[in-house]
Short mmCIF file of N, CA and C in Angstrom, two decimals:
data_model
loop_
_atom_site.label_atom_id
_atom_site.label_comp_id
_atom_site.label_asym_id
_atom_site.label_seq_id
_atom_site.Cartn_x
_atom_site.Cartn_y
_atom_site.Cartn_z
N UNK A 1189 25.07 -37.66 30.86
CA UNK A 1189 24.50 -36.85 29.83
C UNK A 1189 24.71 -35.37 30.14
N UNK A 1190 24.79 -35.12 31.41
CA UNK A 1190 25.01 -33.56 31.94
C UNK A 1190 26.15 -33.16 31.78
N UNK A 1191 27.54 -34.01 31.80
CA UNK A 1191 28.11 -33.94 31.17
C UNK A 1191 28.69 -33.38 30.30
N UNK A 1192 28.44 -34.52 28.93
CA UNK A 1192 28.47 -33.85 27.69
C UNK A 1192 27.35 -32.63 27.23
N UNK A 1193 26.46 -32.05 28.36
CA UNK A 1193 25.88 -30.93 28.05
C UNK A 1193 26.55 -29.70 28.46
N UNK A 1194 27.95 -29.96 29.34
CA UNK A 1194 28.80 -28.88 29.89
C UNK A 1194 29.57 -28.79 28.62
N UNK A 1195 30.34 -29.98 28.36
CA UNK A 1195 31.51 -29.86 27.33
C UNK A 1195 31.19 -28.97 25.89
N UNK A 1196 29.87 -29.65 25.44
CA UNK A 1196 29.13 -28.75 24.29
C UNK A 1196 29.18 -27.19 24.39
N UNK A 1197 28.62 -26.88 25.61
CA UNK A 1197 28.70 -25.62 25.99
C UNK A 1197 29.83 -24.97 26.39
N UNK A 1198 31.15 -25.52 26.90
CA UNK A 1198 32.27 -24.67 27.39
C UNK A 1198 32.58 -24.62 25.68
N UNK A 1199 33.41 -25.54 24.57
CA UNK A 1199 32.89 -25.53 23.38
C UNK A 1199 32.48 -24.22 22.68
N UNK A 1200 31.35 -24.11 22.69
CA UNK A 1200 30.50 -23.58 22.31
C UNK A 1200 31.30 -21.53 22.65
N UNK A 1201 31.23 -21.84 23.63
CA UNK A 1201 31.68 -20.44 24.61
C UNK A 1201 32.96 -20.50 23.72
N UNK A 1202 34.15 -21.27 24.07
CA UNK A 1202 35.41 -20.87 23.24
C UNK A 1202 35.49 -20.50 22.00
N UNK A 1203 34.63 -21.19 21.23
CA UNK A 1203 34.62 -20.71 19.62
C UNK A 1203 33.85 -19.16 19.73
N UNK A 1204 32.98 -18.87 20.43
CA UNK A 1204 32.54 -17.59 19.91
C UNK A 1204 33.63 -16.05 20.70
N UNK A 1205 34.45 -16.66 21.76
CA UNK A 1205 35.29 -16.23 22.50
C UNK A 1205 36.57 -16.13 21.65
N UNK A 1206 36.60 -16.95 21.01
CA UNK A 1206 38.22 -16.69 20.38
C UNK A 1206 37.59 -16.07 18.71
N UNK A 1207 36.47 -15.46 18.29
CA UNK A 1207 36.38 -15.31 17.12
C UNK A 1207 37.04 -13.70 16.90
N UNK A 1208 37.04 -13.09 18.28
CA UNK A 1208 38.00 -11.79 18.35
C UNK A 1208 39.88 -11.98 17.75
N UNK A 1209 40.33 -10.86 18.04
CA UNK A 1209 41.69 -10.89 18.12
C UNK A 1209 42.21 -10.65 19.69
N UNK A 1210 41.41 -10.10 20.45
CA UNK A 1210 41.47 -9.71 21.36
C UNK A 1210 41.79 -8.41 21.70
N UNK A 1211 41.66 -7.57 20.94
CA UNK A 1211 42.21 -6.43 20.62
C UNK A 1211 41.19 -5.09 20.26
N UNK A 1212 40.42 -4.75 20.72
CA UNK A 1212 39.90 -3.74 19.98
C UNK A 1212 40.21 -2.33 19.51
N UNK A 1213 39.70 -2.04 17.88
CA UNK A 1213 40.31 -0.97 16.78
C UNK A 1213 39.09 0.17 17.31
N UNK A 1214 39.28 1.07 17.13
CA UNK A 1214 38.56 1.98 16.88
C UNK A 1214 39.02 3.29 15.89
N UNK A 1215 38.96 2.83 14.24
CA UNK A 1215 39.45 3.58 13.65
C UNK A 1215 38.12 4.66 13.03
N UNK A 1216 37.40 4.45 13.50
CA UNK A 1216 36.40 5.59 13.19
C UNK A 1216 35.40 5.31 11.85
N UNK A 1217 35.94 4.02 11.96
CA UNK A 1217 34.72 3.46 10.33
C UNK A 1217 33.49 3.11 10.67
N UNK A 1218 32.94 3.06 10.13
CA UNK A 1218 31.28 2.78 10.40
C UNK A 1218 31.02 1.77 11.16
N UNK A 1219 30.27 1.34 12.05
CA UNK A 1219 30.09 0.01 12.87
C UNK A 1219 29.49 -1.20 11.90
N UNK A 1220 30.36 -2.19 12.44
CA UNK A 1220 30.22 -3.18 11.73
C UNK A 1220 29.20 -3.92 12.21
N UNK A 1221 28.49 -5.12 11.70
CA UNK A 1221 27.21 -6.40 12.28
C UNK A 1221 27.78 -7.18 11.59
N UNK A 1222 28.23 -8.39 11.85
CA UNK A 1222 28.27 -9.60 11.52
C UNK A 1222 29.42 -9.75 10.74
N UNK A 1223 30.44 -8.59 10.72
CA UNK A 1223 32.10 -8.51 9.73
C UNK A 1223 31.06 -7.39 8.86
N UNK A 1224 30.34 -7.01 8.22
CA UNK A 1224 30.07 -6.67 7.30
C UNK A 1224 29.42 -5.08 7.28
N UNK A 1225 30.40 -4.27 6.54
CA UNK A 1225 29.83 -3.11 6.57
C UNK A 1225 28.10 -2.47 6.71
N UNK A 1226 27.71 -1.77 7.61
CA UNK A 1226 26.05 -1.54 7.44
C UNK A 1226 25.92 0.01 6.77
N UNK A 1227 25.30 -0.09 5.54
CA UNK A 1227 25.22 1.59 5.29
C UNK A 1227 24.57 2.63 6.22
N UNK A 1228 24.92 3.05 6.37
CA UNK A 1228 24.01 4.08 7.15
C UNK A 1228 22.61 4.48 6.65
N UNK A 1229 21.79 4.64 7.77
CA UNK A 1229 20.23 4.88 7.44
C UNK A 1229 20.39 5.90 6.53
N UNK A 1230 19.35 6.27 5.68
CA UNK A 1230 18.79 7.42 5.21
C UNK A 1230 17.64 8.04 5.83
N UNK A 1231 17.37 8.95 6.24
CA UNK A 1231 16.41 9.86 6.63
C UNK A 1231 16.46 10.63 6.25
N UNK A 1232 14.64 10.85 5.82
CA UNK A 1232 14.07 12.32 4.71
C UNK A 1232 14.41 13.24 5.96
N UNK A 1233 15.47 13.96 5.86
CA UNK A 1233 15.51 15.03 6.97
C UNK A 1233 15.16 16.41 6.73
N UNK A 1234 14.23 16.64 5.01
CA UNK A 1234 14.26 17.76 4.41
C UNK A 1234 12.72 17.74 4.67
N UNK A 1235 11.78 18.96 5.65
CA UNK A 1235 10.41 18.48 5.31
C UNK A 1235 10.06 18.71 3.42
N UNK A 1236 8.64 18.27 3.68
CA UNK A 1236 7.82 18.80 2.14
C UNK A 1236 7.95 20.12 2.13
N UNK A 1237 8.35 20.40 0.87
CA UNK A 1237 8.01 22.13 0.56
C UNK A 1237 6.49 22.44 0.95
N UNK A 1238 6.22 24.12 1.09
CA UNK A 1238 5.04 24.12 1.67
C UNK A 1238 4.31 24.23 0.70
N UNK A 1239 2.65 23.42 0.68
CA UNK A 1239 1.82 23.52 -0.99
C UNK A 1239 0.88 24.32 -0.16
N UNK A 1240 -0.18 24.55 -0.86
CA UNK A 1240 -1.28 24.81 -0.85
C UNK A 1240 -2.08 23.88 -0.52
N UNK A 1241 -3.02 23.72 0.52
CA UNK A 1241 -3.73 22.79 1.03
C UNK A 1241 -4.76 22.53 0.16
N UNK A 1242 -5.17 21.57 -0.11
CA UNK A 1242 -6.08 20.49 -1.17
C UNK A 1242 -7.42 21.42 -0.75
N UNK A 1243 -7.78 22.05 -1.36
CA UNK A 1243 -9.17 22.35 -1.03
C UNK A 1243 -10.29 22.55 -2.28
N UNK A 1244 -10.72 21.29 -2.57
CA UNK A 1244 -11.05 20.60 -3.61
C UNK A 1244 -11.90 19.43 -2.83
N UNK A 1245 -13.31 19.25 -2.86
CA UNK A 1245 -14.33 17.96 -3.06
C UNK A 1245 -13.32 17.07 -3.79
N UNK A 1246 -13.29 16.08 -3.03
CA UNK A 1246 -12.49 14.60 -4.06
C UNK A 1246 -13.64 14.47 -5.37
N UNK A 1247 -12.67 14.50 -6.22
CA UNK A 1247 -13.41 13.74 -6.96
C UNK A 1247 -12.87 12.67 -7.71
N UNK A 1248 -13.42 11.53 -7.70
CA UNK A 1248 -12.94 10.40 -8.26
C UNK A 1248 -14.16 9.50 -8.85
N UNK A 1249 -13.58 9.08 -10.18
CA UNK A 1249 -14.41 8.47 -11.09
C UNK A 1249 -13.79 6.73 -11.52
N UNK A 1250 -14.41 6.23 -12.04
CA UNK A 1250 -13.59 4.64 -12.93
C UNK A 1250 -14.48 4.27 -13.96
N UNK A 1251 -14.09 3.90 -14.69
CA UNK A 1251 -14.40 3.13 -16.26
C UNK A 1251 -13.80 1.29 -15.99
N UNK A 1252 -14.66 0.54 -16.62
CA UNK A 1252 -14.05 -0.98 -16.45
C UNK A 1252 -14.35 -1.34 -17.84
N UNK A 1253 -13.53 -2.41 -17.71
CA UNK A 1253 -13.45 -2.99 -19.25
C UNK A 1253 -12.86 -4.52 -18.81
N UNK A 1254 -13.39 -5.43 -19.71
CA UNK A 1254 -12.96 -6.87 -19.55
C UNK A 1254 -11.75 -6.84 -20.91
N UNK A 1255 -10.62 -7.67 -20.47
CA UNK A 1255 -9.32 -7.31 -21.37
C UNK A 1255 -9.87 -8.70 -22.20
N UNK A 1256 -8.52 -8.65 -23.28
CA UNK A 1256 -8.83 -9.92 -23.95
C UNK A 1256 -8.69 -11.25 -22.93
N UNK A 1257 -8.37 -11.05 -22.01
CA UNK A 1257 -8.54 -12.36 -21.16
C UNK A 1257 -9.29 -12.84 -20.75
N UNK A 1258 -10.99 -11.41 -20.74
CA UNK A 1258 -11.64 -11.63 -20.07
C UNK A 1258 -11.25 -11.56 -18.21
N UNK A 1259 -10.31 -10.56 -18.19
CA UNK A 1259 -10.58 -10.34 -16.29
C UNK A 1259 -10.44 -8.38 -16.81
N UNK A 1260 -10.73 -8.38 -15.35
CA UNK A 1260 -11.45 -6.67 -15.32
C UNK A 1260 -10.11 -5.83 -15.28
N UNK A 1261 -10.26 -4.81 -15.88
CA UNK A 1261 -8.99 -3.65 -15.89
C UNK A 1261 -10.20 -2.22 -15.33
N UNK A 1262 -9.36 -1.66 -14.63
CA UNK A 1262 -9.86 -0.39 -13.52
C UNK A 1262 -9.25 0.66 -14.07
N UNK A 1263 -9.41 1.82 -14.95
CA UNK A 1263 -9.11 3.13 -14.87
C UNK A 1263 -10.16 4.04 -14.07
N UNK A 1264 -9.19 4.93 -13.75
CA UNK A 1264 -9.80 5.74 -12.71
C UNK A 1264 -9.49 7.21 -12.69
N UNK A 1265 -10.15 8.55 -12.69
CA UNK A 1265 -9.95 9.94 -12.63
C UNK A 1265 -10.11 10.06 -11.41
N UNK A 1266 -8.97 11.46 -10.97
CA UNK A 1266 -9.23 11.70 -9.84
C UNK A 1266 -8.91 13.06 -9.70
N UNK A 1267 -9.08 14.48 -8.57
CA UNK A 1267 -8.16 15.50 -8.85
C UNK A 1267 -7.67 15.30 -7.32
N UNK A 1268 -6.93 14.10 -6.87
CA UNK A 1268 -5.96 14.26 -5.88
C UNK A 1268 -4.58 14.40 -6.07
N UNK A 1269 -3.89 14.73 -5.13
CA UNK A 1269 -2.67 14.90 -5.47
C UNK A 1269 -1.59 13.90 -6.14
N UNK A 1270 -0.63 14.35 -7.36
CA UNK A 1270 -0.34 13.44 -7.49
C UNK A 1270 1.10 12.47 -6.37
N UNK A 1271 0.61 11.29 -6.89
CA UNK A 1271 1.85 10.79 -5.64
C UNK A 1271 0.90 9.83 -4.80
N UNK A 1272 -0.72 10.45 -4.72
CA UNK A 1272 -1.48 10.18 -3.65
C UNK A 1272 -1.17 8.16 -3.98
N UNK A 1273 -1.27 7.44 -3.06
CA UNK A 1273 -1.34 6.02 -2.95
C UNK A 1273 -2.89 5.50 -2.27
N UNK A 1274 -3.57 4.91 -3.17
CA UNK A 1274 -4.57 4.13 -3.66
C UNK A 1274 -4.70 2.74 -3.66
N UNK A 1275 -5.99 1.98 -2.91
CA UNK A 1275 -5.94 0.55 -3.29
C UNK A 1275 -7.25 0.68 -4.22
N UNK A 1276 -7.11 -0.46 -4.95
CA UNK A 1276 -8.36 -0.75 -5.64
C UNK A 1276 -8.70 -2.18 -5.30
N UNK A 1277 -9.57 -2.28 -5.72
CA UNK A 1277 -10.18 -4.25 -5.10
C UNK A 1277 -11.53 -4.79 -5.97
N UNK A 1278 -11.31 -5.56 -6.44
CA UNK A 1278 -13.06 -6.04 -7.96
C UNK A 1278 -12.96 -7.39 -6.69
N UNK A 1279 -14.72 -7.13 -6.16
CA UNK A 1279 -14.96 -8.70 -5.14
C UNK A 1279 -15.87 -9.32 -6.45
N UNK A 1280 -16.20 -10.33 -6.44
CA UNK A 1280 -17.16 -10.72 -7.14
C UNK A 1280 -18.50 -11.01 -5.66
N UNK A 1281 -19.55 -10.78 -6.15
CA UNK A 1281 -20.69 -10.72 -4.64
C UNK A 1281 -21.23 -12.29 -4.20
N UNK A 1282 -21.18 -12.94 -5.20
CA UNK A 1282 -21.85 -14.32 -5.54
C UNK A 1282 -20.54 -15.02 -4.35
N UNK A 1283 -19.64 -15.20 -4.43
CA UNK A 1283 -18.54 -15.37 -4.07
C UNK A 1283 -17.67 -15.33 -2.86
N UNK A 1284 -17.53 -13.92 -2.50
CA UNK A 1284 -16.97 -13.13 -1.59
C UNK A 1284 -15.13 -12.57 -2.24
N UNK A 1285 -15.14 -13.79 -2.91
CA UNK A 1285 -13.83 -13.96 -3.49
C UNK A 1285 -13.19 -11.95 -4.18
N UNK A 1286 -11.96 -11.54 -3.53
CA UNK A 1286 -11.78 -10.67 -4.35
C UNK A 1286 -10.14 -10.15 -4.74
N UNK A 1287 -9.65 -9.06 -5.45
CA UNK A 1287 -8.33 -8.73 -6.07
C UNK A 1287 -8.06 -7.82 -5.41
N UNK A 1288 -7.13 -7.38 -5.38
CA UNK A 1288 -6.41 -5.81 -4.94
C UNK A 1288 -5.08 -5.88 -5.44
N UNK A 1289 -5.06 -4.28 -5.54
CA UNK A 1289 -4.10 -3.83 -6.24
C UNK A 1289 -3.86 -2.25 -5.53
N UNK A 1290 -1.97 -2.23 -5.33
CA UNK A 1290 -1.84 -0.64 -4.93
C UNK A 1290 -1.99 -0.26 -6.15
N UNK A 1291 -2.04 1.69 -5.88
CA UNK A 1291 -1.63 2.10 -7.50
C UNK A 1291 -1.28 3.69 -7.01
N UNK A 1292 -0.69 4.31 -7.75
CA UNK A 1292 -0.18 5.53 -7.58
C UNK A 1292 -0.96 6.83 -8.36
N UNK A 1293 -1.50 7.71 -7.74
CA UNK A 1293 -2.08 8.64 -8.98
C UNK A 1293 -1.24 9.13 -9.63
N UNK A 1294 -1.01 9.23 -10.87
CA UNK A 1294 -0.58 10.39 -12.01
C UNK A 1294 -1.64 10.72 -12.98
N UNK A 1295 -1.10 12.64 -12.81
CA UNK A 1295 -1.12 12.93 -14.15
C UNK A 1295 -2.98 13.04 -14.01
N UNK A 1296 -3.77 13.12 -12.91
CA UNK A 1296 -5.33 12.94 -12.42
C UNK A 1296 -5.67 11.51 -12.86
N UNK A 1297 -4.80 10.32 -12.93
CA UNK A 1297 -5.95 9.29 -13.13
C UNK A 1297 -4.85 8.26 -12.43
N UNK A 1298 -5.04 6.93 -12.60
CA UNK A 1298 -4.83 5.76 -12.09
C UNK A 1298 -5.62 4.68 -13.05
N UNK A 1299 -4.46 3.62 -12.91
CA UNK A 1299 -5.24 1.85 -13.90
C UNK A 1299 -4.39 1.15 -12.69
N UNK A 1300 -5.55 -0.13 -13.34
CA UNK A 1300 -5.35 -1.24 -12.06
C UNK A 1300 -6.19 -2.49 -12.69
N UNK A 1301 -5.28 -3.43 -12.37
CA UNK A 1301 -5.53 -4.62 -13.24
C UNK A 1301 -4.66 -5.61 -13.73
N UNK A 1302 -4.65 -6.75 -14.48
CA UNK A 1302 -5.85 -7.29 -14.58
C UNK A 1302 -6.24 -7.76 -13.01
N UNK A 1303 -7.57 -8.03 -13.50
CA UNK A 1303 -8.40 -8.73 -11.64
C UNK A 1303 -8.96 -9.75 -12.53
N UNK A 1304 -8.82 -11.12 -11.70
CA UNK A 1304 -9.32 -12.58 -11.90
C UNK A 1304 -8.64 -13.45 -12.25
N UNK A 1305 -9.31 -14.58 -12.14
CA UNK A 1305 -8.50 -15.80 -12.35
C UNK A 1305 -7.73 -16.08 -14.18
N UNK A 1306 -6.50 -16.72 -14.27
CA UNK A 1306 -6.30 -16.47 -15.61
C UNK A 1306 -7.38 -17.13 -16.76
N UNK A 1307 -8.41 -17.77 -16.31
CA UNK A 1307 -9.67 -18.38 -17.31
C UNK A 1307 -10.22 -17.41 -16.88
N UNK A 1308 -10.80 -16.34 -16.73
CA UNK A 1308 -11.56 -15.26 -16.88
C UNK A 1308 -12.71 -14.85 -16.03
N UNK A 1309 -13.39 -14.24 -16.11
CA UNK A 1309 -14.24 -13.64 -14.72
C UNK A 1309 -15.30 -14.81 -15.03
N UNK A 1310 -15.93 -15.10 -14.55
CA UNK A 1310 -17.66 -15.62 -14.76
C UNK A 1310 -18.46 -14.71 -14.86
N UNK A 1311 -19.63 -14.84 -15.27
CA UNK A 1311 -20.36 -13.60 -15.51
C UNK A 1311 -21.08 -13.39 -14.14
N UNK A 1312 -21.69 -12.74 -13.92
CA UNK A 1312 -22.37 -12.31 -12.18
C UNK A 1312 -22.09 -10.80 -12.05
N UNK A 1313 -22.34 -10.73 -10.44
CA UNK A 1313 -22.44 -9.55 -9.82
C UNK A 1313 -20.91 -8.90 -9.10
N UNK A 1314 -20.62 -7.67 -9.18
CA UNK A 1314 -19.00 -7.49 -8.98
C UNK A 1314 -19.46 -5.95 -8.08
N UNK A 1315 -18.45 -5.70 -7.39
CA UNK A 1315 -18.10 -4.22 -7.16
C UNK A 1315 -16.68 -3.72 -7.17
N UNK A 1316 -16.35 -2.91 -6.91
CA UNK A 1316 -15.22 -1.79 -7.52
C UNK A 1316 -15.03 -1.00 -6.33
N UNK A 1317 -14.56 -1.44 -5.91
CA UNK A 1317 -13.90 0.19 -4.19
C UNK A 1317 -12.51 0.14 -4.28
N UNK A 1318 -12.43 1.53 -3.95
CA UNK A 1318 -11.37 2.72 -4.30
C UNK A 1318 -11.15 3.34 -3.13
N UNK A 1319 -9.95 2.85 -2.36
CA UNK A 1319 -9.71 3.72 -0.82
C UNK A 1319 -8.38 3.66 -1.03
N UNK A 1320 -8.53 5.34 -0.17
CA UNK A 1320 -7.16 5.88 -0.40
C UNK A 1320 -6.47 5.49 1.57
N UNK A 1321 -5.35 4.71 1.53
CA UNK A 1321 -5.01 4.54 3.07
C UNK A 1321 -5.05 6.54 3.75
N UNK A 1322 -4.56 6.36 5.51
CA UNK A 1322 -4.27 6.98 6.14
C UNK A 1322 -3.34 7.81 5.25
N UNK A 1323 -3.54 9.64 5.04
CA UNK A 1323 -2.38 10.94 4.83
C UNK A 1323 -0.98 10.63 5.90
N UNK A 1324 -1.07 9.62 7.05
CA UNK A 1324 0.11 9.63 7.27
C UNK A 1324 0.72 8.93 7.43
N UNK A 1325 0.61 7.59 6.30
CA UNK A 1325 0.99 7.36 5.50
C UNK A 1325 2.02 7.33 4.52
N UNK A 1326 1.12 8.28 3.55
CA UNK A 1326 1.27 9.31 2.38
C UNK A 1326 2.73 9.99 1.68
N UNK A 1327 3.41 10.08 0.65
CA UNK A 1327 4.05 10.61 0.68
C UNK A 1327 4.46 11.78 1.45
N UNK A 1328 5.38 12.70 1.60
CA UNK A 1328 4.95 13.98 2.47
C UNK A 1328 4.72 15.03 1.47
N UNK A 1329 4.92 14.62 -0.08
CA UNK A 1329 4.11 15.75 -0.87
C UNK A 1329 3.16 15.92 -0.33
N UNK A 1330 2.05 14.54 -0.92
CA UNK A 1330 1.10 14.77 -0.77
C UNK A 1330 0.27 15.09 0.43
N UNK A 1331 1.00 14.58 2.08
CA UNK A 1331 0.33 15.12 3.12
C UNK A 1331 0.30 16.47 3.87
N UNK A 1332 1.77 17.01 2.56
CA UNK A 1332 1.48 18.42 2.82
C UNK A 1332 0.23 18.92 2.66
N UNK A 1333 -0.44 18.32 1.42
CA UNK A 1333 -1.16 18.97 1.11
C UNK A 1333 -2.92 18.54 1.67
N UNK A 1334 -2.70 17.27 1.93
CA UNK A 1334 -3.94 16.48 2.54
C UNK A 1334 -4.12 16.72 3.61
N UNK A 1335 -3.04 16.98 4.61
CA UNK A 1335 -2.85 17.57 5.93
C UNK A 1335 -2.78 16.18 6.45
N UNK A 1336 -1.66 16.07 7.87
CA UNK A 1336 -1.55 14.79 8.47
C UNK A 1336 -2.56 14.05 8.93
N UNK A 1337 -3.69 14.48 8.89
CA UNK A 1337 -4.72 13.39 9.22
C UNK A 1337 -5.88 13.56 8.41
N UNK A 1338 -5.31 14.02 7.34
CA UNK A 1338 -6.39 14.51 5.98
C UNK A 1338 -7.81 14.81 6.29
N UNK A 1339 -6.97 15.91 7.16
CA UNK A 1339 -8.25 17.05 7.53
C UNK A 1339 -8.49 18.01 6.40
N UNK A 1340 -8.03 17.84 5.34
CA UNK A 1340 -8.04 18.86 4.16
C UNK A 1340 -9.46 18.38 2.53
N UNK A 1341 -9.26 17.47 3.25
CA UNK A 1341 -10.52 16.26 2.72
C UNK A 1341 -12.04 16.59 2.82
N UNK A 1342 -12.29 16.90 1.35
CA UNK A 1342 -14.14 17.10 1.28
C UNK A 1342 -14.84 16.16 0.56
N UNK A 1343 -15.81 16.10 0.65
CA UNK A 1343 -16.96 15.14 -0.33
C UNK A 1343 -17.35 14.29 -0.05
N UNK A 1344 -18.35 13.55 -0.81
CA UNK A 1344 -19.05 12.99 -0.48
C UNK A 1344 -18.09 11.04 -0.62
N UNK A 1345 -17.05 11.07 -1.05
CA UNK A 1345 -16.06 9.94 -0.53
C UNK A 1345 -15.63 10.03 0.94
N UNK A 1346 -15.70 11.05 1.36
CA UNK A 1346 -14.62 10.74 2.12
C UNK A 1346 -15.35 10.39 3.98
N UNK A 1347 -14.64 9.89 4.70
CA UNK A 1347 -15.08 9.66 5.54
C UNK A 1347 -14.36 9.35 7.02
N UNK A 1348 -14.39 8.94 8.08
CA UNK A 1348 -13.16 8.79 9.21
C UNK A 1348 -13.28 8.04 9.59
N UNK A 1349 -11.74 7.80 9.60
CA UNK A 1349 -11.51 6.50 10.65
C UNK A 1349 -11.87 5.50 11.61
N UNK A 1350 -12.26 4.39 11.68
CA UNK A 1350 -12.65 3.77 13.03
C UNK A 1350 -11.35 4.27 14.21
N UNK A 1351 -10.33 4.33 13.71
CA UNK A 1351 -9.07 4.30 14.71
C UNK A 1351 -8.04 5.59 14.71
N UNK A 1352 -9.26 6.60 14.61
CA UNK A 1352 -8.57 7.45 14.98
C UNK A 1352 -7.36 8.20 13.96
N UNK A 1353 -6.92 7.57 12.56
CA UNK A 1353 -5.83 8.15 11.84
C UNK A 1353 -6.85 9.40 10.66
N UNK A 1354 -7.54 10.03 11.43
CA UNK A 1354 -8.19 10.94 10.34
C UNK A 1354 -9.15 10.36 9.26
N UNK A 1355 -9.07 11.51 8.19
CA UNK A 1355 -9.97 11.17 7.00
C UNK A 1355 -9.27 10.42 5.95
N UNK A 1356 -10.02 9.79 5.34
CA UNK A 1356 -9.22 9.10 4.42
C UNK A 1356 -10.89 8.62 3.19
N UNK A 1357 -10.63 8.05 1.95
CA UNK A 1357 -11.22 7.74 0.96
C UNK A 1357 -12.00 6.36 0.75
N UNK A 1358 -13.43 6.72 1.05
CA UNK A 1358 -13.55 5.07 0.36
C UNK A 1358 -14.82 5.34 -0.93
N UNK A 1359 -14.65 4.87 -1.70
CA UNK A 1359 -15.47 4.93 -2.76
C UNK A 1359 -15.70 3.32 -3.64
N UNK A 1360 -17.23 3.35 -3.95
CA UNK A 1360 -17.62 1.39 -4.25
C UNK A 1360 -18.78 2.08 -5.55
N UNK A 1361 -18.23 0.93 -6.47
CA UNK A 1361 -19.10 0.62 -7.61
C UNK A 1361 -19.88 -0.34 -8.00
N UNK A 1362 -21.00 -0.82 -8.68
CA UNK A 1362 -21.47 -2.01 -8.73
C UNK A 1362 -21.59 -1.92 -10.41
N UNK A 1363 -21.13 -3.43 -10.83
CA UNK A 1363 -21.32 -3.63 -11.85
C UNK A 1363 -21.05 -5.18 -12.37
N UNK A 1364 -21.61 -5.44 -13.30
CA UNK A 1364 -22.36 -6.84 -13.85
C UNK A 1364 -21.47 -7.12 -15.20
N UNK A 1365 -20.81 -8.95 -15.07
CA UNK A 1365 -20.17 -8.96 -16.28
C UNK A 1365 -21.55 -9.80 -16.81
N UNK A 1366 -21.75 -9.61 -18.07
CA UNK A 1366 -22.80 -10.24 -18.59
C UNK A 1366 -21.92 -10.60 -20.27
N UNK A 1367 -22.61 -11.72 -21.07
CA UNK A 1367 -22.04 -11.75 -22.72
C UNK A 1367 -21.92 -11.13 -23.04
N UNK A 1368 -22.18 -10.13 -23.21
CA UNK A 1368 -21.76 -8.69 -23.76
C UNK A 1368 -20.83 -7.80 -23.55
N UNK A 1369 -20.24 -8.06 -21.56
CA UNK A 1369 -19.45 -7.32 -21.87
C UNK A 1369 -19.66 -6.77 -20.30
N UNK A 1370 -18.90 -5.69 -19.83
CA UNK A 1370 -19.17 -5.02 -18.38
C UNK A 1370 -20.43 -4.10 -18.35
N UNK A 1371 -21.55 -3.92 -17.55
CA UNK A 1371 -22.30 -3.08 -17.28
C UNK A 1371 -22.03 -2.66 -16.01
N UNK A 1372 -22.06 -1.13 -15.72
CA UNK A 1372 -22.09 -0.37 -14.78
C UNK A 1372 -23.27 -0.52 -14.02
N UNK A 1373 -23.81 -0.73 -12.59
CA UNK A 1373 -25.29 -0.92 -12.22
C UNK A 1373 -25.16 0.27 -10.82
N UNK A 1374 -26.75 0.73 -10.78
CA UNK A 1374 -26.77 1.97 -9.79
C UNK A 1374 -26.64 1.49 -8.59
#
């Protein structure tokens, strides 16, 4: 059996040994992997133009609405930068069960949605949080302006890190689907 575990392997060695010409080119073309041209990386090698540092209280707001499907749609105001990258997330509380969604600010606002199953929310207890990841992260617009560890960050959202990557956004809503429709609760 040891053997035929040499032969496999000398085998083995010749085919990947003779897959050359024996010859090596060096005509100055791009390095190849596997026969096949690799493009060359891109790197942002241009920093962000310089902005004006965010010095602005976050402020960020949301409106909910149940669609005709009955699952939740998230608009949201904000005056962060645009570009800034955002998760949103509807848990239901009864449950634990919940959605997320990235989303991009434009233009001061953000939507996000639908959230739930395609038969529709159940009625119960829900919340709504709105966190913005780590500025570095971030586009480099926007961490021009957030500063790399979004030390540029005020209000009453914002808050730091367990691990050390700076300030960053968390903001939570509570609200109730009932027959009627979404209620906002304090």
């Amino acid at each position: 059996m040891k053997g035929w575990r040499r032969v496999m392997v000398g085998i083995m060695l010749s085919l990947l040994a003779g897959c050359g010409n024996g010859e090596e080119q060096d005509d100055g073309s791009a390095e190849r992997l596997g026969g096949v041209a690799q493009p060359e990386e891109e790197h942002d090698t241009e920093p962000a133009p310089e902005q004006e540092p965010f010095d602005q209280e976050v402020a960020l707001g949301v409106s909910v609405r149940l669609d005709e499907t009955s699952r939740l749609r998230v608009e949201g105001t904000t005056n962060l930068p645009p570009g800034t990258r955002l998760r949103v997330m509807a848990q239901r509380d009864a449950s634990g069960v919940s959605w997320r969604e990235s989303v991009v600010v434009e233009e001061g606002g953000f939507a996000a949605g639908p959230f739930g199953p395609g038969s529709g929310l159940p009625e119960g207890a829900y919340r709504i949080r709105v966190t913005m990841p780590p500025a570095s992260v971030q586009p480099a617009s926007v961490q021009s302006r957030l500063g790399r560890q979004g030390e540029h960050l005020s209000g009453p959202f914002v808050v730091s890190t367990q691990h050390g990557q700076g300030q960053v956004i968390e903001a939570q809503w509570s609200l109730r689907i009932e027959p009627g429709g979404v209620q906002m609760t304090p």
